[in-house]
XYZ file of C-alpha atoms in Angstrom:
125
model
C 190.586 64.064 111.312
C 191.872 66.736 108.980
C 189.982 65.503 106.413
C 186.042 65.667 107.910
C 188.149 69.003 108.807
C 187.931 70.819 105.110
C 184.619 69.325 104.439
C 182.092 71.419 104.905
C 179.037 70.818 106.869
C 176.816 71.643 103.793
C 178.312 68.405 101.363
C 177.744 65.642 104.543
C 174.538 63.951 104.044
C 173.354 61.932 106.778
C 172.785 57.833 105.784
C 168.820 58.756 105.982
C 168.749 60.343 103.611
C 171.743 58.722 101.360
C 169.106 55.576 100.830
C 166.672 57.013 100.148
C 167.721 58.589 97.450
C 168.815 55.167 96.239
C 166.152 53.820 93.775
C 165.969 50.044 94.241
C 163.008 48.996 92.591
C 163.665 48.497 88.536
C 161.234 49.694 86.247
C 158.582 47.394 85.205
C 158.434 45.759 88.864
C 155.268 44.424 90.192
C 153.339 47.870 90.987
C 153.903 47.992 87.344
C 152.262 45.584 85.750
C 150.130 45.853 82.306
C 152.021 49.508 81.803
C 154.577 51.035 79.925
C 156.633 53.259 82.436
C 159.508 53.736 80.424
C 161.892 52.293 78.027
C 162.666 48.833 79.613
C 159.436 47.496 80.147
C 157.415 44.747 79.124
C 154.269 45.058 79.242
C 152.584 41.529 81.158
C 149.407 40.370 81.216
C 147.867 37.537 83.702
C 147.647 33.893 82.032
C 143.963 32.622 81.411
C 143.853 28.848 82.190
C 140.377 27.103 80.818
C 138.163 26.402 83.755
C 136.346 23.014 82.197
C 132.626 23.144 82.884
C 132.093 19.355 81.580
C 130.146 16.925 84.311
C 130.532 13.956 82.895
C 134.666 15.197 82.282
C 134.487 16.023 85.762
C 133.503 12.967 87.744
C 135.518 10.757 85.708
C 138.964 12.214 86.149
C 141.439 14.661 87.340
C 141.592 17.381 85.782
C 144.341 19.739 85.455
C 146.658 16.084 86.086
C 148.301 16.437 82.648
C 150.501 19.019 82.291
C 152.092 17.539 78.911
C 151.577 18.926 75.369
C 150.079 15.318 74.616
C 148.488 12.556 76.066
C 144.704 12.966 78.329
C 143.939 13.032 82.590
C 144.593 10.644 85.033
C 140.828 8.415 84.559
C 139.855 7.846 88.201
C 139.767 5.156 89.593
C 136.170 2.874 91.670
C 136.728 3.508 95.458
C 137.449 -0.186 96.114
C 140.349 0.688 93.574
C 141.997 2.727 96.938
C 143.763 2.066 100.054
C 141.476 2.166 103.269
C 143.275 4.428 104.829
C 142.522 7.052 102.553
C 138.975 7.889 103.113
C 140.028 7.950 107.089
C 142.207 10.705 107.103
C 142.028 13.407 108.747
C 140.294 16.482 106.882
C 139.679 19.334 109.240
C 142.978 20.260 112.027
C 142.953 18.339 115.257
C 141.806 20.905 117.750
C 144.138 21.612 121.001
C 141.679 19.825 123.424
C 142.279 16.761 121.472
C 145.650 16.194 121.598
C 147.305 14.307 123.940
C 149.477 17.094 126.765
C 153.157 15.332 126.417
C 153.614 15.387 123.156
C 155.598 17.762 120.877
C 152.884 18.543 118.430
C 150.397 19.392 121.455
C 153.481 22.276 123.046
C 153.958 23.554 118.926
C 150.767 24.595 117.975
C 150.156 25.347 121.895
C 152.962 27.952 121.099
C 151.393 28.866 118.252
C 148.187 29.338 119.393
C 149.931 31.606 121.810
C 151.601 33.689 119.653
C 148.823 34.837 116.977
C 146.755 35.955 120.991
C 149.569 37.957 121.560
C 150.385 39.747 118.493
C 145.930 40.384 118.250
C 146.539 41.524 121.337
C 149.064 43.641 120.257
C 147.004 44.771 117.566
C 144.399 45.858 118.760
C 146.036 47.874 121.578
């Protein structure tokens, strides 16, 4: 207690001010991409990947499947060589009305929709 009595009030700094003075961001972070703002900052730019525009190659190969330096993309096979279940996969999410209420997936989706709905209500209040 004696230590606190000897310190004058002007030397006591609240913790909220102390946290604000700490610089947690490092030079060259996301805010400075492409700009030089100090000795440690590096100039970086976005990598542009080539886009395949050849229609014959797009129809015959899975473009972008080869990530190695040598080799070629995977060639597509005829539809008859793929399993039947592949063509019956759902491409859109299942609606709540189409789900069985006795399943876990139904209640998870119902809970998720309720959370989204309550967040929207809070956002516009």
